[in-house]
Coordinates of C-alpha atoms in Angstrom, one line a residue:
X1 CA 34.3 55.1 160.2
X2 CA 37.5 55.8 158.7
X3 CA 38.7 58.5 161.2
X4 CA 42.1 57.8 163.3
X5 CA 41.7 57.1 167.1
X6 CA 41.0 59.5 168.9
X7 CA 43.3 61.0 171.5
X8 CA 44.5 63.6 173.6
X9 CA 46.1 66.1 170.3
X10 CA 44.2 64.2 167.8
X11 CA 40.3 64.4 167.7
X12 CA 37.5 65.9 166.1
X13 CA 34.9 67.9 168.3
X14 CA 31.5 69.6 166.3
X15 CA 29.4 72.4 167.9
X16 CA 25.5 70.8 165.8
X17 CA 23.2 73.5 166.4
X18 CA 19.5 71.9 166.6
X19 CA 17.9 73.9 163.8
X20 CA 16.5 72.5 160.5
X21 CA 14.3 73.6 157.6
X22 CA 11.2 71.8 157.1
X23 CA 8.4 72.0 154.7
X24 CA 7.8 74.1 151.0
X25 CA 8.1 77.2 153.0
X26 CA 11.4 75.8 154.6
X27 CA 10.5 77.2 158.4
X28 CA 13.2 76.5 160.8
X29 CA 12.3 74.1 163.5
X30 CA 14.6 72.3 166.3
X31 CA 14.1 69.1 165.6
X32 CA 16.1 66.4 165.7
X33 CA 14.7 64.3 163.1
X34 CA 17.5 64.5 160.7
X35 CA 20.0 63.4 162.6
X36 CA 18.1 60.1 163.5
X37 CA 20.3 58.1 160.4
X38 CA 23.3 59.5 161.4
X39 CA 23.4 59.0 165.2
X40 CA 22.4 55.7 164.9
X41 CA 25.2 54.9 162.6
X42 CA 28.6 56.6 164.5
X43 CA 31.2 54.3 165.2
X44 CA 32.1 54.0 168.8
X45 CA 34.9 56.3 169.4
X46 CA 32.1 59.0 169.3
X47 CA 30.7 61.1 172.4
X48 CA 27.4 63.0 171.7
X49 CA 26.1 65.2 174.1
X50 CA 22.6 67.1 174.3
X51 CA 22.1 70.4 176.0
X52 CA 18.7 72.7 176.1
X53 CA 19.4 75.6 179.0
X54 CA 22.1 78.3 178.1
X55 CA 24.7 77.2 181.3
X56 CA 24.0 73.7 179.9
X57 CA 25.3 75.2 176.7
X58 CA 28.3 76.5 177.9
X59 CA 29.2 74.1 180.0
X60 CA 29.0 71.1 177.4
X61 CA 30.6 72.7 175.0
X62 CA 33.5 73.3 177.2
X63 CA 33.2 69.7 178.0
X64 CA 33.5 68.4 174.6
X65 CA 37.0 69.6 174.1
X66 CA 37.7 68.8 177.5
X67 CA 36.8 65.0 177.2
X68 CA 40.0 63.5 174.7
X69 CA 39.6 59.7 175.0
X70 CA 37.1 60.3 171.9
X71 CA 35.8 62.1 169.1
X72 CA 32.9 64.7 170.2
X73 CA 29.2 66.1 168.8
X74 CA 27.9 68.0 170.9
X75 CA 24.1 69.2 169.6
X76 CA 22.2 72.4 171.3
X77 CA 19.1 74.2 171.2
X78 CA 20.4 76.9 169.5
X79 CA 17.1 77.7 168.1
X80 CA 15.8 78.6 171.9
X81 CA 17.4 78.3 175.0
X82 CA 20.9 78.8 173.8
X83 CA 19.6 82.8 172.2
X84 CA 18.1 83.9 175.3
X85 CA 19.2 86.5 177.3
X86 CA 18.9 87.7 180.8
X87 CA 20.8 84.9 182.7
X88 CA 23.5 84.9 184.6
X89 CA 26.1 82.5 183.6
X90 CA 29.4 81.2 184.6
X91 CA 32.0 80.5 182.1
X92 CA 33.8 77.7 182.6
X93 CA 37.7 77.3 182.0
X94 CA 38.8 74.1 180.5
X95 CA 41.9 72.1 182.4
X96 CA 44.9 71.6 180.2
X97 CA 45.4 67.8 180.4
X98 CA 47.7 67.3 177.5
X99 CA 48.1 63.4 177.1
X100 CA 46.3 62.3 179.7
X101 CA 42.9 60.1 179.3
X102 CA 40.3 62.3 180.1
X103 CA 36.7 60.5 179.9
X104 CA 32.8 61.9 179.4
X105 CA 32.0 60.6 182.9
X106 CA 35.0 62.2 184.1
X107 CA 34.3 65.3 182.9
X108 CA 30.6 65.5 183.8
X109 CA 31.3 65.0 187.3
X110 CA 33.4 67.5 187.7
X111 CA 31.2 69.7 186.1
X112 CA 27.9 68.0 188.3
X113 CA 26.2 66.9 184.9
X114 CA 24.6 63.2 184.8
X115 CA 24.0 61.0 181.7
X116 CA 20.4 61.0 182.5
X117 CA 18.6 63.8 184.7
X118 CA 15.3 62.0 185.4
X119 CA 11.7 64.9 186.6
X120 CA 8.6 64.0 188.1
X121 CA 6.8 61.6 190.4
X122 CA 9.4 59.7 192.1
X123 CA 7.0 56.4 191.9
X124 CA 5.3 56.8 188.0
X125 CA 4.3 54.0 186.5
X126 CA 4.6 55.4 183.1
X127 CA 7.8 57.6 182.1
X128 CA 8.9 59.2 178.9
X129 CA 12.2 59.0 177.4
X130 CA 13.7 62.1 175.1
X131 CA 16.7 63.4 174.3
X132 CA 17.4 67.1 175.5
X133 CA 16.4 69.8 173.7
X134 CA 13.2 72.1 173.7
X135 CA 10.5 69.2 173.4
X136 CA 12.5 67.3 176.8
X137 CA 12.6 70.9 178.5
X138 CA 8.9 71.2 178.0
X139 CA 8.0 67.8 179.2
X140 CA 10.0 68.8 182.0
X141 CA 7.8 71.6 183.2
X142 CA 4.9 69.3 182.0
X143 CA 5.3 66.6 184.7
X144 CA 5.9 68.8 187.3
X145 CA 2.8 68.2 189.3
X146 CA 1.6 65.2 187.3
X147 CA 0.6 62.0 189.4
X148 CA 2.1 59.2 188.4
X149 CA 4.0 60.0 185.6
X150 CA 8.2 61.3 184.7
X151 CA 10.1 61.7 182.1
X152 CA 13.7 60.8 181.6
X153 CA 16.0 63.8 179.8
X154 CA 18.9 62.3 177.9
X155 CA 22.0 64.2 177.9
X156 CA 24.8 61.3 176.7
X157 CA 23.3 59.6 173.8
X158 CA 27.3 58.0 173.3
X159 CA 28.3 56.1 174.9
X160 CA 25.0 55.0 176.0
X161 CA 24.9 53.6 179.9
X162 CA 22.3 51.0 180.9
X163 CA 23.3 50.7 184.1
X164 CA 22.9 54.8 184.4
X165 CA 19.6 54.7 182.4
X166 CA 18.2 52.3 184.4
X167 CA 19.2 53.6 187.7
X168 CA 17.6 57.1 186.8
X169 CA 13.8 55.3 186.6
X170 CA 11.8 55.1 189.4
X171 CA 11.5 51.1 190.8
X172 CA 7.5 51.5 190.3
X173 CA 7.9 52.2 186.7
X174 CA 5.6 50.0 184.9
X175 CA 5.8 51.3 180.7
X176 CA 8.3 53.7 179.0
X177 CA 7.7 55.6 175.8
X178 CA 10.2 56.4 173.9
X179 CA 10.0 59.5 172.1
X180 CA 12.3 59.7 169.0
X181 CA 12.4 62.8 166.6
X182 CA 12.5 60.7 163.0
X183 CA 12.2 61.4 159.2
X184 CA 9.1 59.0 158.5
X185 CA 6.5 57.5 160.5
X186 CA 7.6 54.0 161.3
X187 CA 11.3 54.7 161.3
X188 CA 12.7 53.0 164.8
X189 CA 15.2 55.4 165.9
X190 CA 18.1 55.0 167.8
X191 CA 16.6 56.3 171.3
X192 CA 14.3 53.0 171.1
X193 CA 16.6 50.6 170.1
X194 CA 19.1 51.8 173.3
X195 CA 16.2 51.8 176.3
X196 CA 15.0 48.2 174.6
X197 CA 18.7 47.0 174.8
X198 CA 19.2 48.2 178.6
X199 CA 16.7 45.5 179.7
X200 CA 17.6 42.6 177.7
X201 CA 20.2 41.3 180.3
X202 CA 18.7 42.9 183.1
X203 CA 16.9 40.9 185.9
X204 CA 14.1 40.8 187.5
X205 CA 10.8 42.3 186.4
X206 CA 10.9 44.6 183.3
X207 CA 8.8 47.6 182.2
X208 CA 6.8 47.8 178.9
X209 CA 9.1 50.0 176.5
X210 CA 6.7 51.5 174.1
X211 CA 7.7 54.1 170.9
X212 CA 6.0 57.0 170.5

């Protein structure tokens, strides 16, 4: 809350690997559960971006000193995806664009990245919501051949677009469940509270938006 505005020479950018102890025997584990406070609470000159794949990876990290109109997190599956090896993969070369205004929707274009990547039957009636990571990539491959049923991947969680989110659903979309990786059972995390809030001013009919 008390950092300067962000700009072009003047901004913070973190690399958060998703990988947490857990438990007496402190196993490591990807979820995102401990950042559920955090995220909620970030000011609004902060990007965060979500990446699972290894490109994805690279290329958002290359993104987040790319974008300069604010401050970046940028969290990966490190504990996965981001380890593997036997890919081919391109790395990307960042444009100097010294003091010009250089959005996340900017950059994402030119990189052909999307706030929300949306898999599945193009007309479910029920979709679920997560942010990427290892438990969005397997619900992925999960829906692949399921009837009636998608799943929405976040990969901007800030600034969150309505208009985008919305978009991404398919029109015969009747209930979403909103999968958020929290502390304690009964914690409303801040994936909920930003797929409730896209339909408040929207019109017409709205689907059920369920936490799971």
């Amino acid at each position: 809350a008390y950092l300067p505005e962000p700009s072009a020479t003047r901004r913070i950018v973190v690399q958060v690997p998703a990988l947490t102890p857990i438990g007496p025997a402190l196993e490591l584990s990807p979820t995102l559960a401990p950042l559920s406070t955090i995220l909620g609470s970030l000011p609004e000159t902060f990007t965060v971006l979500l990446s699972s794949t290894p490109q994805h990876t690279i290329d958002f990290a290359d993104a987040a000193y790319a974008i300069t109109d604010s401050h970046v997190i940028h969290i990966f599956d490190q504990y996965g995806a981001a380890r593997e090896r036997g890919h081919t993969l391109t790395i990307p070369t960042t444009d100097g664009k010294d003091g010009k205004v250089v959005t996340v929707r900017d950059v994402l274009k030119s990189k052909q990245y999307s706030f929300f990547d949306y898999a599945g039957d193009k007309s479910a009636t029920d979709v679920v919501v997560l942010l990427n990571g290892p438990l969005a990539s397997s619900a992925k491959a999960f829906v692949k051949d399921e009837s009636g049923l998608g799943v929405v991947i976040v990969n901007v969680l800030k600034p969150w677009d309505s208009a985008d989110f919305i978009a991404s659903l398919p029109t015969s979309v009747k209930t979403i469940h909103v999968v958020d990786e929290v502390m304690t059972e009964g914690t409303q995390g801040v994936l909920f509270m930003e797929v409730f809030g896209s339909f408040l001013g929207s019109k017409g009919t709205k689907p059920t938006v369920r936490a799971t």
